Amino acid sequence: MYRWLFIAVLTLWLVAMAALIRRDVWPAWTAQDVPRIQSTQFEQAKREEQFGIFDAQRQRIGTAWSDVQREANGHTSLNGTVLIDGLKLLPPVRFESATEFDTEGELDSFRLDVYGVPMIITVHGERRGIYFPCELQVGPMTRQANLDVSASRMIGESLRPFTVLPKLRVGQSWRMQILDPFSAIQSRKAEFKSVIAQVTGRESIPIEGKGQVECFVVQIRDQGSMAWVADDGQVLRQEVAVPGMKKLTLEIEPYDLKARHQARDRVRIMTRRERGPYGSGH
């Protein structure tokens, strides 16, 4: 009896370990290159998108805009604007990001600026050989983060990890860096977190104006974040878990350039007099 009990326990342990390795370890071991973002993938010289941001109660708390542009030198630039104006504990805050990819789709530079808070918050990085050095400034404090290029070919924000993901396939996984700007606002700390993104399957979801759309499902298990991506690489919906908040949902909606300009005018960088001793305004 004890021998059969031992065999049963050992079998259950092996099954559990195999499931754990398949779910959490295997994607990290087999992580591949990130989906490359190249100018040749876009028919138009500029593609613009807008997302509504909703909390767990379906209350709108903000809007995200992005545009992907083909540059004359063959590079691709990805620019984002995020306005958060529906959180009780925070004043309206705006995030501006700019990411550039070279002709091969490799990440060349990244910049993030936060507006609407009484301190300088900015992150900037450029590829240098096998490293991707970044400078992070929060108020009067500046620190350097020397990221490995192999794990930094895609950088996302915790509020919106993905912007465009071309040429996906089920089972694909890759390493990327996630930056949480809210931690900089709340605790004056900003750091990157290396995560594994994986294409876990296909799913049909309803999209306003498009009906049911067959999408790739991309997950970041460490964060509980998910994205639904159309066959052309367009991200149609995201669910993100931001530290200190409940899960947020981003859903694609008609692009409004005027609203994007109004968001930039509404939440600007503070002047030196408004900011205090932390630095000068722009």
PDB file of C-alpha atoms in Angstrom, residues 124-239:
ATOM      1  CA  HIS A 124      15.521  58.408 -21.816  1.00  0.00           C
ATOM      2  CA  GLY A 125      17.566  55.637 -23.361  1.00  0.00           C
ATOM      3  CA  GLU A 126      19.533  54.932 -26.543  1.00  0.00           C
ATOM      4  CA  ARG A 127      21.096  51.741 -27.876  1.00  0.00           C
ATOM      5  CA  ARG A 128      24.853  51.527 -27.447  1.00  0.00           C
ATOM      6  CA  GLY A 129      26.297  48.299 -28.817  1.00  0.00           C
ATOM      7  CA  ILE A 130      25.218  45.349 -26.654  1.00  0.00           C
ATOM      8  CA  TYR A 131      23.735  47.648 -23.989  1.00  0.00           C
ATOM      9  CA  PHE A 132      20.779  49.997 -23.783  1.00  0.00           C
ATOM     10  CA  PRO A 133      21.735  52.631 -21.178  1.00  0.00           C
ATOM     11  CA  CYS A 134      18.829  54.626 -19.726  1.00  0.00           C
ATOM     12  CA  GLU A 135      18.751  57.719 -17.554  1.00  0.00           C
ATOM     13  CA  LEU A 136      15.852  58.017 -15.123  1.00  0.00           C
ATOM     14  CA  GLN A 137      15.156  61.334 -13.428  1.00  0.00           C
ATOM     15  CA  VAL A 138      12.553  61.731 -10.682  1.00  0.00           C
ATOM     16  CA  GLY A 139      12.604  65.144  -9.032  1.00  0.00           C
ATOM     17  CA  PRO A 140      16.180  66.017  -8.028  1.00  0.00           C
ATOM     18  CA  MET A 141      17.345  62.389  -8.251  1.00  0.00           C
ATOM     19  CA  THR A 142      18.920  60.901 -11.368  1.00  0.00           C
ATOM     20  CA  ARG A 143      20.100  57.342 -11.812  1.00  0.00           C
ATOM     21  CA  GLN A 144      21.429  55.191 -14.613  1.00  0.00           C
ATOM     22  CA  ALA A 145      20.105  51.792 -15.704  1.00  0.00           C
ATOM     23  CA  ASN A 146      22.292  49.834 -18.104  1.00  0.00           C
ATOM     24  CA  LEU A 147      19.851  47.388 -19.718  1.00  0.00           C
ATOM     25  CA  ASP A 148      20.865  44.394 -21.808  1.00  0.00           C
ATOM     26  CA  VAL A 149      19.879  44.925 -25.449  1.00  0.00           C
ATOM     27  CA  SER A 150      18.687  41.321 -25.782  1.00  0.00           C
ATOM     28  CA  ALA A 151      16.024  41.998 -23.130  1.00  0.00           C
ATOM     29  CA  SER A 152      15.303  45.569 -24.226  1.00  0.00           C
ATOM     30  CA  ARG A 153      14.233  45.279 -27.864  1.00  0.00           C
ATOM     31  CA  MET A 154      10.744  46.269 -26.793  1.00  0.00           C
ATOM     32  CA  ILE A 155       9.879  48.721 -24.003  1.00  0.00           C
ATOM     33  CA  GLY A 156       6.344  49.331 -22.792  1.00  0.00           C
ATOM     34  CA  GLU A 157       4.576  51.192 -20.015  1.00  0.00           C
ATOM     35  CA  SER A 158       2.619  49.376 -17.325  1.00  0.00           C
ATOM     36  CA  LEU A 159      -0.489  51.288 -18.424  1.00  0.00           C
ATOM     37  CA  ARG A 160      -0.062  50.284 -22.080  1.00  0.00           C
ATOM     38  CA  PRO A 161       2.489  47.502 -22.603  1.00  0.00           C
ATOM     39  CA  PHE A 162       1.866  47.109 -26.342  1.00  0.00           C
ATOM     40  CA  THR A 163       1.217  49.538 -29.194  1.00  0.00           C
ATOM     41  CA  VAL A 164       1.730  47.465 -32.354  1.00  0.00           C
ATOM     42  CA  LEU A 165       2.670  43.772 -32.689  1.00  0.00           C
ATOM     43  CA  PRO A 166       3.122  42.630 -36.294  1.00  0.00           C
ATOM     44  CA  LYS A 167       3.591  39.068 -37.569  1.00  0.00           C
ATOM     45  CA  LEU A 168       2.536  37.099 -34.495  1.00  0.00           C
ATOM     46  CA  ARG A 169       2.108  33.348 -34.245  1.00  0.00           C
ATOM     47  CA  VAL A 170       0.714  31.151 -31.500  1.00  0.00           C
ATOM     48  CA  GLY A 171       3.434  29.930 -29.126  1.00  0.00           C
ATOM     49  CA  GLN A 172       5.751  32.862 -29.813  1.00  0.00           C
ATOM     50  CA  SER A 173       7.352  34.494 -26.748  1.00  0.00           C
ATOM     51  CA  TRP A 174       9.851  37.281 -26.164  1.00  0.00           C
ATOM     52  CA  ARG A 175      11.536  39.285 -23.433  1.00  0.00           C
ATOM     53  CA  MET A 176      10.691  42.953 -22.973  1.00  0.00           C
ATOM     54  CA  GLN A 177      11.008  45.751 -20.431  1.00  0.00           C
ATOM     55  CA  ILE A 178       8.052  47.328 -18.614  1.00  0.00           C
ATOM     56  CA  LEU A 179       8.283  50.746 -16.946  1.00  0.00           C
ATOM     57  CA  ASP A 180       5.732  51.817 -14.336  1.00  0.00           C
ATOM     58  CA  PRO A 181       5.427  55.638 -14.373  1.00  0.00           C
ATOM     59  CA  PHE A 182       2.842  55.561 -11.562  1.00  0.00           C
ATOM     60  CA  SER A 183       5.461  54.296  -9.126  1.00  0.00           C
ATOM     61  CA  ALA A 184       7.526  57.387  -9.956  1.00  0.00           C
ATOM     62  CA  ILE A 185       4.552  59.624  -9.150  1.00  0.00           C
ATOM     63  CA  GLN A 186       3.574  57.852  -5.939  1.00  0.00           C
ATOM     64  CA  SER A 187       6.930  56.851  -4.461  1.00  0.00           C
ATOM     65  CA  ARG A 188       9.466  58.827  -6.527  1.00  0.00           C
ATOM     66  CA  LYS A 189      10.980  55.598  -7.785  1.00  0.00           C
ATOM     67  CA  ALA A 190      11.161  54.448 -11.395  1.00  0.00           C
ATOM     68  CA  GLU A 191      12.587  51.183 -12.615  1.00  0.00           C
ATOM     69  CA  PHE A 192      12.289  48.714 -15.461  1.00  0.00           C
ATOM     70  CA  LYS A 193      11.005  45.179 -14.991  1.00  0.00           C
ATOM     71  CA  SER A 194      12.010  42.413 -17.391  1.00  0.00           C
ATOM     72  CA  VAL A 195       9.018  40.236 -18.323  1.00  0.00           C
ATOM     73  CA  ILE A 196       8.102  37.493 -20.793  1.00  0.00           C
ATOM     74  CA  ALA A 197       5.270  38.102 -23.264  1.00  0.00           C
ATOM     75  CA  GLN A 198       3.724  35.072 -24.946  1.00  0.00           C
ATOM     76  CA  VAL A 199       1.154  34.541 -27.706  1.00  0.00           C
ATOM     77  CA  THR A 200      -1.103  32.000 -26.009  1.00  0.00           C
ATOM     78  CA  GLY A 201      -3.808  31.457 -28.625  1.00  0.00           C
ATOM     79  CA  ARG A 202      -6.538  32.916 -30.817  1.00  0.00           C
ATOM     80  CA  GLU A 203      -9.860  34.412 -29.745  1.00  0.00           C
ATOM     81  CA  SER A 204     -12.723  36.266 -31.420  1.00  0.00           C
ATOM     82  CA  ILE A 205     -13.806  39.467 -29.659  1.00  0.00           C
ATOM     83  CA  PRO A 206     -16.456  42.115 -30.471  1.00  0.00           C
ATOM     84  CA  ILE A 207     -15.077  45.473 -31.632  1.00  0.00           C
ATOM     85  CA  GLU A 208     -17.357  48.443 -32.151  1.00  0.00           C
ATOM     86  CA  GLY A 209     -17.677  49.227 -35.858  1.00  0.00           C
ATOM     87  CA  LYS A 210     -15.900  46.002 -36.861  1.00  0.00           C
ATOM     88  CA  GLY A 211     -18.095  43.252 -35.420  1.00  0.00           C
ATOM     89  CA  GLN A 212     -16.358  40.048 -34.298  1.00  0.00           C
ATOM     90  CA  VAL A 213     -12.613  40.147 -34.956  1.00  0.00           C
ATOM     91  CA  GLU A 214     -10.328  37.111 -34.738  1.00  0.00           C
ATOM     92  CA  CYS A 215      -7.300  38.094 -32.660  1.00  0.00           C
ATOM     93  CA  PHE A 216      -4.069  36.753 -31.253  1.00  0.00           C
ATOM     94  CA  VAL A 217      -4.057  36.709 -27.439  1.00  0.00           C
ATOM     95  CA  VAL A 218      -0.829  37.981 -25.859  1.00  0.00           C
ATOM     96  CA  GLN A 219      -0.206  37.590 -22.133  1.00  0.00           C
ATOM     97  CA  ILE A 220       2.292  38.887 -19.598  1.00  0.00           C
ATOM     98  CA  ARG A 221       1.652  36.453 -16.771  1.00  0.00           C
ATOM     99  CA  ASP A 222       3.875  38.182 -14.201  1.00  0.00           C
ATOM    100  CA  GLN A 223       1.657  41.251 -14.445  1.00  0.00           C
ATOM    101  CA  GLY A 224      -1.685  39.718 -15.309  1.00  0.00           C
ATOM    102  CA  SER A 225      -1.805  41.832 -18.476  1.00  0.00           C
ATOM    103  CA  MET A 226      -3.385  40.698 -21.753  1.00  0.00           C
ATOM    104  CA  ALA A 227      -3.739  42.101 -25.259  1.00  0.00           C
ATOM    105  CA  TRP A 228      -5.902  41.160 -28.234  1.00  0.00           C
ATOM    106  CA  VAL A 229      -4.086  41.794 -31.522  1.00  0.00           C
ATOM    107  CA  ALA A 230      -5.509  41.692 -35.065  1.00  0.00           C
ATOM    108  CA  ASP A 231      -3.709  39.836 -37.856  1.00  0.00           C
ATOM    109  CA  ASP A 232      -2.221  43.113 -39.164  1.00  0.00           C
ATOM    110  CA  GLY A 233      -0.560  43.818 -35.795  1.00  0.00           C
ATOM    111  CA  GLN A 234      -3.107  46.365 -34.576  1.00  0.00           C
ATOM    112  CA  VAL A 235      -3.730  46.092 -30.827  1.00  0.00           C
ATOM    113  CA  LEU A 236      -7.513  46.291 -30.370  1.00  0.00           C
ATOM    114  CA  ARG A 237      -7.891  45.778 -26.632  1.00  0.00           C
ATOM    115  CA  GLN A 238      -5.681  45.498 -23.571  1.00  0.00           C
ATOM    116  CA  GLU A 239      -6.268  44.564 -19.952  1.00  0.00           C
TER     117      GLU A 239
END
